[in-house]
mmCIF file of C-alpha atoms in Angstrom:
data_model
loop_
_atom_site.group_PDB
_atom_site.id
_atom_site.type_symbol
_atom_site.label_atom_id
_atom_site.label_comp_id
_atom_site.label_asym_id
_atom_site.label_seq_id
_atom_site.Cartn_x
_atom_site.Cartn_y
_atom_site.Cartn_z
ATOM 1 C CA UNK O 13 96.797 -31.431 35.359
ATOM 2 C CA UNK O 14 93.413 -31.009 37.979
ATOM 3 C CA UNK O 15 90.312 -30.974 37.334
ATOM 4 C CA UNK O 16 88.735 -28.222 39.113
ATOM 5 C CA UNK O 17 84.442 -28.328 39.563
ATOM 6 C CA UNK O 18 82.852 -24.940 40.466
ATOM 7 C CA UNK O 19 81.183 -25.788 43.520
ATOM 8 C CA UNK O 20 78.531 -23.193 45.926
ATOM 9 C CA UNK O 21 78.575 -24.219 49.492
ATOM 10 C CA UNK O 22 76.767 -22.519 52.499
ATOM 11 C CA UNK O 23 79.434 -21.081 54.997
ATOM 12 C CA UNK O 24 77.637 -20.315 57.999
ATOM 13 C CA UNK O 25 73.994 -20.412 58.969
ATOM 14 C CA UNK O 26 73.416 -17.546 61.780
ATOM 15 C CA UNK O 27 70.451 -16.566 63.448
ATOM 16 C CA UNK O 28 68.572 -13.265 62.266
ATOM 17 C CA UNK O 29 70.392 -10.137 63.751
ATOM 18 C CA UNK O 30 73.505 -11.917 64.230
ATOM 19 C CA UNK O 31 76.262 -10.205 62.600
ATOM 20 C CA UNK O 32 78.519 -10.815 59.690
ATOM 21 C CA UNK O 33 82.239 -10.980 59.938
ATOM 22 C CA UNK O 34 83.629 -9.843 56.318
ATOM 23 C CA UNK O 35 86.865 -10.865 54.924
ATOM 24 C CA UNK O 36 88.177 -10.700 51.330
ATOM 25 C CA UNK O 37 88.114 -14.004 49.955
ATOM 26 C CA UNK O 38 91.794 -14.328 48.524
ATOM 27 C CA UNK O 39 95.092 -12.491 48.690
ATOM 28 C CA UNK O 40 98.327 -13.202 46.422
ATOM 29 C CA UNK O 41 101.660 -12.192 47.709
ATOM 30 C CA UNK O 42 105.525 -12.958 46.734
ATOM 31 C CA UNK O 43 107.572 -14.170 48.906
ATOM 32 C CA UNK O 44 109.451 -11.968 51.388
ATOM 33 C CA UNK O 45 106.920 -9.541 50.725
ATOM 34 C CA UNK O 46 104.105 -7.905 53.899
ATOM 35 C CA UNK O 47 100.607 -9.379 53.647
ATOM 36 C CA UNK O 48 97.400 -7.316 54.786
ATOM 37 C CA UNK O 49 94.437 -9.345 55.475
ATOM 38 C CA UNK O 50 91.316 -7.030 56.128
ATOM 39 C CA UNK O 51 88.404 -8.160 58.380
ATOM 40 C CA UNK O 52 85.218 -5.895 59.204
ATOM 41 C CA UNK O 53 83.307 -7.051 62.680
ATOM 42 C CA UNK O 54 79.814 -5.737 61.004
ATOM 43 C CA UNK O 55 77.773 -4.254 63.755
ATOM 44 C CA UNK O 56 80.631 -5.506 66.779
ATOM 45 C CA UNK O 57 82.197 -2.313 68.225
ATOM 46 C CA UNK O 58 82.789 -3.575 71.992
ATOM 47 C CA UNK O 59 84.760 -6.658 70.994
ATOM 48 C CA UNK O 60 88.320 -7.894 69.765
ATOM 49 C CA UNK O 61 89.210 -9.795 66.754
ATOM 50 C CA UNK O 62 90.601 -12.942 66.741
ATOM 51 C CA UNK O 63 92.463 -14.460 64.185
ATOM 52 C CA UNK O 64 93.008 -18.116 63.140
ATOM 53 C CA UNK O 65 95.430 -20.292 60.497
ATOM 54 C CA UNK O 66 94.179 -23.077 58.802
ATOM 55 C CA UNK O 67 96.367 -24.986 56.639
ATOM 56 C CA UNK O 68 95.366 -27.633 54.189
ATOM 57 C CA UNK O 69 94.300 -30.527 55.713
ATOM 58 C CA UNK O 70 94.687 -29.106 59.349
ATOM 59 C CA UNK O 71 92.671 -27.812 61.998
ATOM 60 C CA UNK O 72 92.327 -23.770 62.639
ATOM 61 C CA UNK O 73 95.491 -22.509 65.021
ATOM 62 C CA UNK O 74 94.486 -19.415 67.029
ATOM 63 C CA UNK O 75 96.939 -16.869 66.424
ATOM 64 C CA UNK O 76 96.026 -13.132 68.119
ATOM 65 C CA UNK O 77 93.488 -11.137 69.279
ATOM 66 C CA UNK O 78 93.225 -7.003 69.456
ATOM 67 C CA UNK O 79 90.762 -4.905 70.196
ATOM 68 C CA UNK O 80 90.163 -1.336 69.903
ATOM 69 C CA UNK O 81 92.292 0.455 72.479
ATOM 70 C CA UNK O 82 94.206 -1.787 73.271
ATOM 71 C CA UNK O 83 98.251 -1.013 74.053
ATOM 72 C CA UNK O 84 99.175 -4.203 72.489
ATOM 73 C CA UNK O 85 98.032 -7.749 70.786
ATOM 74 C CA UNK O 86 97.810 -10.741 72.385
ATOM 75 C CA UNK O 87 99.476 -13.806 70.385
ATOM 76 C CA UNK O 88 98.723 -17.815 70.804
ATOM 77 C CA UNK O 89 101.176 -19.924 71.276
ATOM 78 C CA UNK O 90 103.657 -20.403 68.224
ATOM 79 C CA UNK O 91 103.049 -16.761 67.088
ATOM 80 C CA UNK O 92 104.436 -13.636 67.929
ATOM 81 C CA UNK O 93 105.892 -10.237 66.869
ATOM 82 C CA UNK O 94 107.465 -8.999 64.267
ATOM 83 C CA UNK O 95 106.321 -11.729 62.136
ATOM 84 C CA UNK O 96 102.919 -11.141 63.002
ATOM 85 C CA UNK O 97 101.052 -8.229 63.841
ATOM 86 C CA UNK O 98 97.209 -6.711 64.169
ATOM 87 C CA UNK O 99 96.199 -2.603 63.479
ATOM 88 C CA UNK O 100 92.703 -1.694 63.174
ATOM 89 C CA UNK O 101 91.280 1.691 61.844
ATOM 90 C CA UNK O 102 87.944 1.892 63.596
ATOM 91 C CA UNK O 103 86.486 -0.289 66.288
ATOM 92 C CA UNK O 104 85.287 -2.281 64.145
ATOM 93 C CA UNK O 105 87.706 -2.659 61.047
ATOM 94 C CA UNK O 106 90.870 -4.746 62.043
ATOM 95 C CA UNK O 107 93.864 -6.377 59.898
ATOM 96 C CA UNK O 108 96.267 -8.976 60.401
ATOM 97 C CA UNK O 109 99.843 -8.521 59.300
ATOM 98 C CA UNK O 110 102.144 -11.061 58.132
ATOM 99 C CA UNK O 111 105.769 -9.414 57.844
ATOM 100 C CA UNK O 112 108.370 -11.197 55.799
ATOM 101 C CA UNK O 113 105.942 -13.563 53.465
ATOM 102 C CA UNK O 114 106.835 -17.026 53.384
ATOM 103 C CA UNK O 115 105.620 -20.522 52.025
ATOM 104 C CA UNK O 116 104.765 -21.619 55.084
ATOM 105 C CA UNK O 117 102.254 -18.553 55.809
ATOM 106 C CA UNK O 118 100.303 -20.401 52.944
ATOM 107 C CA UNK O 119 96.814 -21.310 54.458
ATOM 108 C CA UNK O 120 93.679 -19.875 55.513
ATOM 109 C CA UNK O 121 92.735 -16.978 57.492
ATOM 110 C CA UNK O 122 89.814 -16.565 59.452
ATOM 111 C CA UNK O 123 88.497 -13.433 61.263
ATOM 112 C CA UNK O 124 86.388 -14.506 64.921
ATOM 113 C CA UNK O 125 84.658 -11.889 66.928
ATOM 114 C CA UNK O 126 81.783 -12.703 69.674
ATOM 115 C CA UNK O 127 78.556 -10.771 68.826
ATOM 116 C CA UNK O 128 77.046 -10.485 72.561
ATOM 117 C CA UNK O 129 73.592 -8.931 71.181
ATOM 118 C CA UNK O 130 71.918 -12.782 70.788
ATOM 119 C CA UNK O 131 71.599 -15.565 73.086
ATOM 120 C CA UNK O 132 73.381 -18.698 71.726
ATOM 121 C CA UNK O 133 76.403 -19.465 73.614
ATOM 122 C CA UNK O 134 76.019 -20.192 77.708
ATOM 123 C CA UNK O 135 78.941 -20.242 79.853
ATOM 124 C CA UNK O 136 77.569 -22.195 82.435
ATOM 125 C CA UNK O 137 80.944 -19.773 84.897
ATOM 126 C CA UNK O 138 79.263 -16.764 84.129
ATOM 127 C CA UNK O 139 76.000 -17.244 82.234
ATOM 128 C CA UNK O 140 77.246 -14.386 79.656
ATOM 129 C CA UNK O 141 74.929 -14.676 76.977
ATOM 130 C CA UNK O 142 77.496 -14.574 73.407
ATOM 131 C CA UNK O 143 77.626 -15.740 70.151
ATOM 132 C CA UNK O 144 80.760 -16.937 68.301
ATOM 133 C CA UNK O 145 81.302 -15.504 64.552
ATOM 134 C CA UNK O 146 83.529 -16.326 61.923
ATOM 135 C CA UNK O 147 84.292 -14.411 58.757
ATOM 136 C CA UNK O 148 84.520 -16.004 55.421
ATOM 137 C CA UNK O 149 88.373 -16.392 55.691
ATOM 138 C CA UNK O 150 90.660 -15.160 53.706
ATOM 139 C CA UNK O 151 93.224 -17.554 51.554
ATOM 140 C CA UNK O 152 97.156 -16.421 51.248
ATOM 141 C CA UNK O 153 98.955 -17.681 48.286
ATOM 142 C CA UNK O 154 102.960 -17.051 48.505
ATOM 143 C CA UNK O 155 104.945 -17.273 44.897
ATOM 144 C CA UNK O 156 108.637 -17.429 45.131
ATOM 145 C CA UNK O 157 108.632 -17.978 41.059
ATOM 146 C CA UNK O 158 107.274 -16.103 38.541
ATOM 147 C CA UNK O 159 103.511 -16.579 37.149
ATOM 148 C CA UNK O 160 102.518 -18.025 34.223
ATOM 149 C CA UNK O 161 99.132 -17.972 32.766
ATOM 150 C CA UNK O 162 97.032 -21.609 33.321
ATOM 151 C CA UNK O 163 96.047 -23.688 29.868
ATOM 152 C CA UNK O 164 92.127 -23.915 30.473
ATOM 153 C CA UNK O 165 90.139 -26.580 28.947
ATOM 154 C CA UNK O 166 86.478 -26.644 28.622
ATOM 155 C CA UNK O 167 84.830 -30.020 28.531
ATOM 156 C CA UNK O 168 81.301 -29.910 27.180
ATOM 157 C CA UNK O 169 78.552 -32.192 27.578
ATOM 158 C CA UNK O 170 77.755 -35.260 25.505
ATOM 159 C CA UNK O 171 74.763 -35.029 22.672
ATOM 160 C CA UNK O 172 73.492 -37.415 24.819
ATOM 161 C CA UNK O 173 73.613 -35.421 28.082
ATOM 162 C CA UNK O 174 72.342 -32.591 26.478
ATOM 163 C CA UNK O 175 68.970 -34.732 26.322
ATOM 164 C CA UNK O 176 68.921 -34.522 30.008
ATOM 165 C CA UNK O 177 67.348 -32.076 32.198
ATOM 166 C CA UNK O 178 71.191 -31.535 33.612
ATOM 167 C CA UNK O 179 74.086 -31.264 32.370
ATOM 168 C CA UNK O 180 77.730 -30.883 33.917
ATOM 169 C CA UNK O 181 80.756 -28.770 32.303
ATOM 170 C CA UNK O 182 84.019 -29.811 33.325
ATOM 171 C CA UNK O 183 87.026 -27.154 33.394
ATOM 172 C CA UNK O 184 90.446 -28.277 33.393
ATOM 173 C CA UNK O 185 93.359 -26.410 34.467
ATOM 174 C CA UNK O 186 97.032 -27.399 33.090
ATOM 175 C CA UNK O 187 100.083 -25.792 34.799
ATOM 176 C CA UNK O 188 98.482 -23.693 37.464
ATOM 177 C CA UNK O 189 101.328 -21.538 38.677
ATOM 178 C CA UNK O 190 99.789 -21.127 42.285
ATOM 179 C CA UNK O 191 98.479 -24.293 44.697
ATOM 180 C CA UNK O 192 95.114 -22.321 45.438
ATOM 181 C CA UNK O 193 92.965 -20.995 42.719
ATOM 182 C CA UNK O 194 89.687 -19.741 42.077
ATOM 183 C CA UNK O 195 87.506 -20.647 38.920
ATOM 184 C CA UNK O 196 84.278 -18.412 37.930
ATOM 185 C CA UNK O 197 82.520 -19.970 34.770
ATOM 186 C CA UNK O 198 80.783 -17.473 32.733
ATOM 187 C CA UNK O 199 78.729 -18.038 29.850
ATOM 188 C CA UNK O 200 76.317 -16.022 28.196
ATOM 189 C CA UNK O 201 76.699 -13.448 30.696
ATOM 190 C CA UNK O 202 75.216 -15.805 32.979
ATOM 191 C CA UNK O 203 77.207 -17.072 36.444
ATOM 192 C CA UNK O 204 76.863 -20.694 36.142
ATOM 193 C CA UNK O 205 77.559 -22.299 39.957
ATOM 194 C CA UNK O 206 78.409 -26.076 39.332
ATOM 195 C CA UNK O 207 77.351 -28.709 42.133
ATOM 196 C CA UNK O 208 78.566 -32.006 42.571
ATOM 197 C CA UNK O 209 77.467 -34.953 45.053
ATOM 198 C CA UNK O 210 80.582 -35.859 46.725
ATOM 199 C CA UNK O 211 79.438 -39.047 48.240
ATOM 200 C CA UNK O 212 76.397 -41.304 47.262
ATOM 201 C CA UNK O 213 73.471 -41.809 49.575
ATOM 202 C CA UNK O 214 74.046 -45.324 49.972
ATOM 203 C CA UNK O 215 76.352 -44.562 52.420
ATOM 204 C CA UNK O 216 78.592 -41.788 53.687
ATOM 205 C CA UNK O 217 81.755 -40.821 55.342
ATOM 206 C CA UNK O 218 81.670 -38.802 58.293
ATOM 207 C CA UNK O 219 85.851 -37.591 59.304
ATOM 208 C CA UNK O 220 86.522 -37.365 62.896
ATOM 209 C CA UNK O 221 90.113 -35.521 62.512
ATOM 210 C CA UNK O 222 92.413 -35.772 64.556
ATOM 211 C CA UNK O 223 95.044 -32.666 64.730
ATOM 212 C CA UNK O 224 96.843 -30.552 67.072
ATOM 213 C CA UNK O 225 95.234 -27.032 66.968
ATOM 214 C CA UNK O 226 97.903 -25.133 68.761
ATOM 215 C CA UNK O 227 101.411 -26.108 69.310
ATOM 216 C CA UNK O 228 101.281 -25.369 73.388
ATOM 217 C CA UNK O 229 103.195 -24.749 75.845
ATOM 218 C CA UNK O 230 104.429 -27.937 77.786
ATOM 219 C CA UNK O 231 102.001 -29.473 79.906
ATOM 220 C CA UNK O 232 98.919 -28.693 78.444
ATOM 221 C CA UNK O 233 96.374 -31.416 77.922
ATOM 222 C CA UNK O 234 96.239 -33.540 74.725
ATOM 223 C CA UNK O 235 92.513 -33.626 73.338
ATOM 224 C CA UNK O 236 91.503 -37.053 71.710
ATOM 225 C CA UNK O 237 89.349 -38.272 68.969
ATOM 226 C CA UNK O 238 88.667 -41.197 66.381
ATOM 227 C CA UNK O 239 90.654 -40.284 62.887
ATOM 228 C CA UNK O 240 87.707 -41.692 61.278
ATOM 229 C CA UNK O 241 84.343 -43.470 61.259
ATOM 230 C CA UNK O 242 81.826 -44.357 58.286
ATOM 231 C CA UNK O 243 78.344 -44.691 58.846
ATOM 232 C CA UNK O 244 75.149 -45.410 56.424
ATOM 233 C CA UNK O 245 72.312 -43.374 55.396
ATOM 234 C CA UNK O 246 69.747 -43.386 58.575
ATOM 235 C CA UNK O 247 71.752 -44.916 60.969
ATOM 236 C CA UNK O 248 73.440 -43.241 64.516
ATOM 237 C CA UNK O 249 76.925 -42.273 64.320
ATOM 238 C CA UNK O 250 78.901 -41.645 67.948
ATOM 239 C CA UNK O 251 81.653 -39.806 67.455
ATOM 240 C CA UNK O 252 83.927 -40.348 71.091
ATOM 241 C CA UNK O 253 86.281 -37.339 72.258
ATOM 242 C CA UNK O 254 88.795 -37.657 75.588
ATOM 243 C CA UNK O 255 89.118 -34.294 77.194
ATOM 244 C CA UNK O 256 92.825 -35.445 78.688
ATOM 245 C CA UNK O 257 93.571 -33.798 81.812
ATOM 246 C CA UNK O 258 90.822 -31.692 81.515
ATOM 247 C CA UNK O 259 87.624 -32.882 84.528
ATOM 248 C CA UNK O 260 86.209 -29.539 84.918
ATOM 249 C CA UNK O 261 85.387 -28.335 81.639
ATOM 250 C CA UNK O 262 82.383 -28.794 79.106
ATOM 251 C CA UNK O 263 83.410 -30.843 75.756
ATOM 252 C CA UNK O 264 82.316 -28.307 72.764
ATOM 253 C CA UNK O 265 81.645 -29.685 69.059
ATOM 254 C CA UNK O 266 82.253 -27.916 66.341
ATOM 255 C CA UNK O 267 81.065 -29.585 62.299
ATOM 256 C CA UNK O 268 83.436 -28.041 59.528
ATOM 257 C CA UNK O 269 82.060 -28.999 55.848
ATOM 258 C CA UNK O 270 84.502 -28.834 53.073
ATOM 259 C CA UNK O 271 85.133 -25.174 52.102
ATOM 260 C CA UNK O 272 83.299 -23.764 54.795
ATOM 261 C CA UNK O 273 84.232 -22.302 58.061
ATOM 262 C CA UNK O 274 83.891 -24.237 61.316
ATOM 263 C CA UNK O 275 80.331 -23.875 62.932
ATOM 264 C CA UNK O 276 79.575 -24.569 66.540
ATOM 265 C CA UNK O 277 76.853 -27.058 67.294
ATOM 266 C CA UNK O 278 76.457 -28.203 71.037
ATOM 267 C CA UNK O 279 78.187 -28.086 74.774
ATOM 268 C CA UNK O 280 77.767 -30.451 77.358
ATOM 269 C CA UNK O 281 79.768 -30.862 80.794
ATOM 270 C CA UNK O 282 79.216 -33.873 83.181
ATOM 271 C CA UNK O 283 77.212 -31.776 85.567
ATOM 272 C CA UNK O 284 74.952 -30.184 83.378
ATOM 273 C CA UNK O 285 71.080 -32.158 83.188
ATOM 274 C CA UNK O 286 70.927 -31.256 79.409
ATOM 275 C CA UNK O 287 72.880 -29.882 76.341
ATOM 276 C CA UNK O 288 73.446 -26.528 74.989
ATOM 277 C CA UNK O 289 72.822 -25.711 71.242
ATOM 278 C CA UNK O 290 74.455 -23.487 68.953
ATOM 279 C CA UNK O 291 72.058 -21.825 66.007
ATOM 280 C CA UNK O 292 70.583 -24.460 63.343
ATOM 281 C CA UNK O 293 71.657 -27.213 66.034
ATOM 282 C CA UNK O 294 69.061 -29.045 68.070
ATOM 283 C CA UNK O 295 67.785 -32.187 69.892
ATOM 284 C CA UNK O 296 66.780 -35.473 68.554
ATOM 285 C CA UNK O 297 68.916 -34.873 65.703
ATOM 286 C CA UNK O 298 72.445 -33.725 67.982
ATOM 287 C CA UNK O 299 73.389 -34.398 71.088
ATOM 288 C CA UNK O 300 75.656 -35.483 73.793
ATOM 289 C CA UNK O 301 76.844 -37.810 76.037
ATOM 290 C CA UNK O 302 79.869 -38.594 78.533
ATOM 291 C CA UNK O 303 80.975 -41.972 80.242
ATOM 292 C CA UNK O 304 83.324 -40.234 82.443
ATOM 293 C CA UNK O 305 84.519 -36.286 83.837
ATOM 294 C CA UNK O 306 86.721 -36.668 80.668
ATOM 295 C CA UNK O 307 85.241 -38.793 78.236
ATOM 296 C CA UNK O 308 82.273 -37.290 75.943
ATOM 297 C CA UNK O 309 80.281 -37.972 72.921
ATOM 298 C CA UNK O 310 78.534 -36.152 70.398
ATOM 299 C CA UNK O 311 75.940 -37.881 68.270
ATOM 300 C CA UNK O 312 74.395 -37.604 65.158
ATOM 301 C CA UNK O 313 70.831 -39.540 64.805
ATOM 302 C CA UNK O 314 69.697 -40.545 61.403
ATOM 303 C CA UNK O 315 72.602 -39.263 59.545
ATOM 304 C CA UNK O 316 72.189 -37.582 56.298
ATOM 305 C CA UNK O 317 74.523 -36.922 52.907
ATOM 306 C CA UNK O 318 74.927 -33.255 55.125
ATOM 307 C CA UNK O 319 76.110 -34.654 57.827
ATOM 308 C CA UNK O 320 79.323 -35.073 56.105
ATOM 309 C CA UNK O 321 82.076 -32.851 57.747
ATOM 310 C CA UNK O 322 84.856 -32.512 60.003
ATOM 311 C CA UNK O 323 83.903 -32.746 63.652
ATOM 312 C CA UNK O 324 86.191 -31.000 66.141
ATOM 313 C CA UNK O 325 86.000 -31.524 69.980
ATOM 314 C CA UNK O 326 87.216 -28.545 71.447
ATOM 315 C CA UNK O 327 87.643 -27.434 75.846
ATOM 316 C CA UNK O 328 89.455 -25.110 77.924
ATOM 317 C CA UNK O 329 92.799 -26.032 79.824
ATOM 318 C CA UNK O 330 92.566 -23.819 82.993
ATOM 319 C CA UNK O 331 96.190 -24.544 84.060
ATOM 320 C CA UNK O 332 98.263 -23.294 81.331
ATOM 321 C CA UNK O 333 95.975 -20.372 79.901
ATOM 322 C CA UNK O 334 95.643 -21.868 76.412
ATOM 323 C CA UNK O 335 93.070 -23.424 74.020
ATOM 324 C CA UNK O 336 93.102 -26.492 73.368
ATOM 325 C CA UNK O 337 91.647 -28.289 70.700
ATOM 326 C CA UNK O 338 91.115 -31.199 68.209
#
């Protein structure tokens, strides 16, 4: 038995006349079968799309990229043809194919594109002006059994709770027949969105994961960061990142809130007199540091409840062609 809360959460905050990357939210597929996963670039025509897996609990693996005319698709490492594939019908509307469904290909999907009409990504090599975009992503279930409709419980509110000016429903799901589901609660006609607080404000948890994003060729530098750290309300947290091998690249952040896609907050290389902000991301509040040509630092002044997320450290590995990230 789980007890599922209907929670709203904000995906990604752009900058007006950046465009939007759509995916549909959730696909269902037996095993063995082909799986389509749509994704429209919105106003992109000039670009490729990328795609990345995310399983539970892991960080996003790039997987390919096409774009319109090209011969062929260009795969990350651990993925290739004929398991995996990319068409598109228009320069702008692209899909990912996974051949041969399996439980393993149960994760998240999520669409990229760069939108090069704003200014919010620098590459201090080129000084290409570029923004990065993620779609919604779309989730794969795989069934190798057959379905069987949930048992679905409503909980209502005490008499007592009732008094108060809020009140919370609880649904509860018995023998779910699939390990991702999605729960709309209508009553009254009326979409009811349920929030909950998922940690107090006395103090908060802030998750410095620590996964491999691609499985690379051999070689490739090993990015490294704290598995955790736990700060209170107000205070400075320093999140610490180790570039490897890697002297002659910037250290990029990247927060990742529970259900949400990952958004890209700040750059900083050892040479560079200040940082470089990503939309909705700005000094006092972020910024960075680095001790050595390898060793960076993002903090987070005066840490809020919001501050809670995932935060990846992410470079480039010039000498095997791959990205690399934590």
């Amino acid at each position: 038995m789980i007890t599922i809360f209907c929670a709203f959460f904000t995906l990604l905050t752009c900058v007006s006349g950046v465009t939007v990357v759509t995916q549909s939210p959730l696909i269902t597929v037996r095993k063995g079968e082909k799986a389509k996963l749509d994704c429209n670039l919105g106003t992109v025509t000039s670009d490729a799309a990328r795609w990345y897996k995310q399983t539970p609990g892991g960080a996003p693996q790039y997987m390919l990229m096409l774009g319109y005319g090209w011969s062929s698709v260009s795969y990350g490492s651990g993925f290739s043809a004929p398991k995996f594939t990319s068409t598109h019908s228009s320069k702008s509307d692209y899909s990912l194919i996974i051949n041969n469904v399996d439980v393993d290909d149960f994760a998240v999907y999520y669409c990229k594109t760069w939108d090069k009409s704003v200014s919010e990504y620098v590459s201090h090599e080129d000084v290409t002006c570029i923004t990065v975009v993620f779609g919604q992503g779309t989730k794969l279930n795989v069934i190798d059994f057959p379905l069987t409709p949930p048992v679905l419980t409503l909980l209502s509110p005490s008499t007592e709770a009732l008094k108060e000016s809020k009140a919370t429903l609880v649904c509860l799901a018995e023998d779910i027949s699939v390990a991702l589901v999605h729960v709309t609660c209508i009553i009254l006609q009326h979409l009811l969105i349920f929030t909950h607080q998922h940690q107090n404000y006395k103090m908060i948890t802030i998750f410095c994961a620590f996964f491999t994003l691609l499985t690379c060729v051999s070689g490739v530098t090993v990015v490294t960061q704290s598995p955790l750290i736990t700060v209170r309300k107000g205070e400075k947290a320093e999140l610490d990142c180790n570039l490897g091998t890697v002297t002659d690249q910037s250290a990029r952040w990247y927060k990742q809130t529970p259900g949400g896609v990952p958004q890209y907050m700040l750059r900083f290389y050892h040479d560079w007199s200040s940082v470089r902000y990503g939309s909705g991301f700005s000094a006092p509040k972020f910024t960075s540091t680095h001790s050595s040509k390898s060793d960076y630092s993002l903090i987070v002044n005066n840490v809020d409840v919001d501050d809670s997320a995932v935060y990846y450290c992410k470079t480039w590995d010039d000498s095997a062609k791959e990205y690399v990230s934590q």
